XYZ file of C-alpha atoms in Angstrom:
248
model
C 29.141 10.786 154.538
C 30.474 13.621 151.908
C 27.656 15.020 149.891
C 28.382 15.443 146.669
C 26.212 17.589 144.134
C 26.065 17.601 140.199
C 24.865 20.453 138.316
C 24.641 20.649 134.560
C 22.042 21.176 131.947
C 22.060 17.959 130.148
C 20.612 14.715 131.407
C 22.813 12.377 129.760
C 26.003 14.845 131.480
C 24.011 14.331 134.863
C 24.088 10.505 134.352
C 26.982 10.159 133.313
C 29.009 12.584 135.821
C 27.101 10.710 138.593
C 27.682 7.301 137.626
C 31.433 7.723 137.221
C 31.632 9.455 141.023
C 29.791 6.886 142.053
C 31.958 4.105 140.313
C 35.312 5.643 141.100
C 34.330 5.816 144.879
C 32.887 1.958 145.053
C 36.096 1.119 143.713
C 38.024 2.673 147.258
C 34.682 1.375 149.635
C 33.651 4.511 150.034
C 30.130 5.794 150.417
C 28.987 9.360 149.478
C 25.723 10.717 148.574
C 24.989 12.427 145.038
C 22.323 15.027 144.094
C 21.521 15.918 140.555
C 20.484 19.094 139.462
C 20.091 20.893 136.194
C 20.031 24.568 136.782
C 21.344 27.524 139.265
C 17.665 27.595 140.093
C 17.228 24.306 141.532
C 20.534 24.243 143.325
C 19.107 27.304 145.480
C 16.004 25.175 146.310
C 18.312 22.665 147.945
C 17.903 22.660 151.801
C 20.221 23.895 154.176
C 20.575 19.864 155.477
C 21.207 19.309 152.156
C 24.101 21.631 151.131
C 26.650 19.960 149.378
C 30.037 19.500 150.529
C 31.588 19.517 146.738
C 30.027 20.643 143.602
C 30.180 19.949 140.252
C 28.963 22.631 138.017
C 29.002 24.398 134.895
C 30.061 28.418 134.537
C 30.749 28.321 130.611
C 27.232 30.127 129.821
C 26.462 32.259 133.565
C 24.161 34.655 134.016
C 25.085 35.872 137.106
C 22.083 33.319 139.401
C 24.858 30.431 139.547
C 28.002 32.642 141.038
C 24.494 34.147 143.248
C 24.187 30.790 143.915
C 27.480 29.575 145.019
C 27.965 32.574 147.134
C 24.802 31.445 149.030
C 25.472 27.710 149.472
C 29.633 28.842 150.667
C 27.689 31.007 153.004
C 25.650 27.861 154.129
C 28.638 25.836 154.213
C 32.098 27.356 154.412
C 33.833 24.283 153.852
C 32.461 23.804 150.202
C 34.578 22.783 147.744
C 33.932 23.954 143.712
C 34.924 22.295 140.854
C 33.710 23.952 137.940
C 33.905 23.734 133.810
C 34.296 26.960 131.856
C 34.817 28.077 128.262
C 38.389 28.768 126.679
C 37.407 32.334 126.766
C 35.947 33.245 130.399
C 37.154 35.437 132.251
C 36.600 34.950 136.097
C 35.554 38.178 137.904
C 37.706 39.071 141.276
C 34.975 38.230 143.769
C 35.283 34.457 142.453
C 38.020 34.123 145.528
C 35.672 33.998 148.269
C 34.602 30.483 146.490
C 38.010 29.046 146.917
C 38.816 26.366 146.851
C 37.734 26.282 143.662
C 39.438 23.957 140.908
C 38.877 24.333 137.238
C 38.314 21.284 135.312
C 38.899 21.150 131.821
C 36.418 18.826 130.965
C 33.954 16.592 132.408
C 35.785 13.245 130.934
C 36.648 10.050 133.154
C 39.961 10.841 133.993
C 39.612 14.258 135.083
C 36.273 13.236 136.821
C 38.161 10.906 138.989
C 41.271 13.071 139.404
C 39.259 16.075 140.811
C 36.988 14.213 142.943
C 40.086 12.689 144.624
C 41.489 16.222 144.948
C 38.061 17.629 146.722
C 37.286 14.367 149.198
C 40.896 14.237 150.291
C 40.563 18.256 151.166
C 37.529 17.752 152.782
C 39.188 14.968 155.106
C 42.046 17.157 155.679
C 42.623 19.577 158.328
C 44.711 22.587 158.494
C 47.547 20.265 160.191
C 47.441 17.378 158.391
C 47.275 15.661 154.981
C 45.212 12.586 153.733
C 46.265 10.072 150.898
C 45.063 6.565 149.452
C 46.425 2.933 150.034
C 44.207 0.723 149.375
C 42.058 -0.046 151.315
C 41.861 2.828 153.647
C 42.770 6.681 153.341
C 45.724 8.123 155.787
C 45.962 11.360 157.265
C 49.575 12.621 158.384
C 50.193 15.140 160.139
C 52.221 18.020 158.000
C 55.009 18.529 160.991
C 55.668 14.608 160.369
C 55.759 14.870 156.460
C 59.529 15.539 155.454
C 59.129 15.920 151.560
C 56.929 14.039 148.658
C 58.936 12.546 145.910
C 57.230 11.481 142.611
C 58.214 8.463 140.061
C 55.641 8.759 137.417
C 51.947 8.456 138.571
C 52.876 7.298 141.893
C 54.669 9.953 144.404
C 56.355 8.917 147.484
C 55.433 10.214 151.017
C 58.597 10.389 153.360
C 57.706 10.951 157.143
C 60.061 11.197 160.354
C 58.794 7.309 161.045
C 57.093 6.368 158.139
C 57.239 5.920 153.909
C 54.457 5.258 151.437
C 53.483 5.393 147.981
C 50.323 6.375 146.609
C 48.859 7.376 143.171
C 48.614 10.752 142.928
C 50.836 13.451 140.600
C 53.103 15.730 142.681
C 51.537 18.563 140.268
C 48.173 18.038 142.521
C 50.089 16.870 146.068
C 51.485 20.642 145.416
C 47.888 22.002 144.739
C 46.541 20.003 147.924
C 49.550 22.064 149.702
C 48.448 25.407 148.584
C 45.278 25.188 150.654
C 46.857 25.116 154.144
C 49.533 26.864 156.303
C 53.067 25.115 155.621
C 55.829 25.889 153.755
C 56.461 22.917 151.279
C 58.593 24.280 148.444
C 59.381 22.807 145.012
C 63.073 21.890 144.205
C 63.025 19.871 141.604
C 59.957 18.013 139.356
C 60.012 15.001 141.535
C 60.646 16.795 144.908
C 58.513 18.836 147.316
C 60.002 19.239 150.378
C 58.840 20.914 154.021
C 60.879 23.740 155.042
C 61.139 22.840 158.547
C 63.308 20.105 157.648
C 66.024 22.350 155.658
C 69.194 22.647 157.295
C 71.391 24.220 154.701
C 70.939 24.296 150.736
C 73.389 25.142 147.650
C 73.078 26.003 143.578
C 72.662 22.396 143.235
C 71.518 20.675 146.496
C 69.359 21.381 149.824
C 70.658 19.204 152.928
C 67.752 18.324 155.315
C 68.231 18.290 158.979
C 68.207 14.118 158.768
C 71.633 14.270 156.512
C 69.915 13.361 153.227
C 70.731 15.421 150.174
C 68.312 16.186 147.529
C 68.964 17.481 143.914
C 68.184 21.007 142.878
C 67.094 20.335 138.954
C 66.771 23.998 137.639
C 68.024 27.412 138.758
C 64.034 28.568 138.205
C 63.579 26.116 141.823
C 66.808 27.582 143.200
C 66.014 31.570 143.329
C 62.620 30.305 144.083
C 64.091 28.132 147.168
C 66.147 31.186 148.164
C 63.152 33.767 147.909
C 61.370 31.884 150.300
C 63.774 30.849 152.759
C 65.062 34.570 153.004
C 61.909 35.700 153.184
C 61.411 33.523 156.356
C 64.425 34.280 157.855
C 63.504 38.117 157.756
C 59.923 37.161 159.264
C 62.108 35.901 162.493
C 63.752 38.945 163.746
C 66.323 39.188 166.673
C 66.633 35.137 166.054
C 69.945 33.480 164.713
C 69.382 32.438 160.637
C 68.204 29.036 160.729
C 68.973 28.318 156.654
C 72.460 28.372 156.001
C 73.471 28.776 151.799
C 76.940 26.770 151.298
């Protein structure tokens, strides 16, 4: 079961962050466990069975004991997962990388209480190798050598596979933010496409051609130099190996 822990100073944010995680997780059969807590203070007191695997928390008014804090509990458990609020005008120090990942949230309303704590659990599913998505009623994990690329229509983005498509609700925005966490190349070609490298064959100003035949628009030249960066930039990390991207 994923333990989840909440940690702000008001009662009635407590309650009400807490009832919604609970609520949005009921709604996908899903059980996790929820801690309150209302200070840095009596997050350290947790015990080490009890170490979160994602935390909610506030940094808008830090003293220094919560970032003390989280560095102890990531310690704890490496795998730990921040989502924290902060104030228009913070400024996160350097060392707040070795607390990644860590996602800001801009506030602590429904929808971005559900959309983050769909980003954490399906990181915490995932492995290095593979990544996990909703259809009701069940979550999938796929491995990343099988994903080809993500497309998005709206709310809903498409996952095509070598031997398998789906549809799920997520926004390619945060598929892309998912990405960023492990070791694959998935690159961004147009707002509605993500696509994995290893199935590029050959790409153009206006198109990239996949290694199954299908041809996918190239919406701005931002995502084309982009595109080209990084598929140079591979093809120098391969020397003494013929150029596997080919530019028409």
């Amino acid at each position: 079961m994923i333990k989840f822990a909440v940690c702000y100073g008001h009662d009635e944010q407590l309650d009400f962050v807490k009832n919604e995680l609970i609520k949005y997780f009921r709604q996908r059969d899903v059980q996790i466990a929820v801690r309150c807590y209302h200070n840095a203070c009596e997050l350290q007191n947790c015990p080490e069975c009890g170490c979160p695997d994602i935390l909610f928390y506030d940094m808008e008014r830090d003293d220094g004991l919560m970032r003390d804090t989280m560095m102890r509990l990531k310690r704890i458990n490496p795998r730990l997962i921040s989502i924290v609020t902060r104030g228009h005008d913070y400024t996160p120090p350097a060392e707040d990388v070795l607390l990644e990942p860590l996602y800001v949230m801009p506030d602590k309303s429904r929808k971005h209480l559900w959309t983050y704590a769909a980003i954490a659990y399906e990181t915490i599913l995932d492995d290095s190798d593979s990544f996990s998505y909703y259809v009701r009623p069940e979550y999938f994990h796929i491995p990343i050598r099988e994903i080809r690329y993500f497309a998005s229509e709206g709310r809903r983005t498409h996952i095509v596979c070598t031997d398998r498509r789906d549809t799920f609700y997520q926004k390619l925005d945060m598929v892309e933010l998912l990405l960023r966490q492990k070791d694959c190349q998935f690159l961004r070609i147009h707002k509605s496409y993500l696509v994995n490298a290893g199935y590029i064959s050959g790409y153009s100003r206006d198109y990239v051609m996949l290694t199954t035949g299908e041809q996918l628009r190239i919406s701005r030249y931002e995502y084309y130099k982009s595109l080209n960066g990084h598929l140079q930039n591979l093809k120098s990390t391969r020397p003494g190996r013929r150029p596997r991207y080919m530019e028409w």
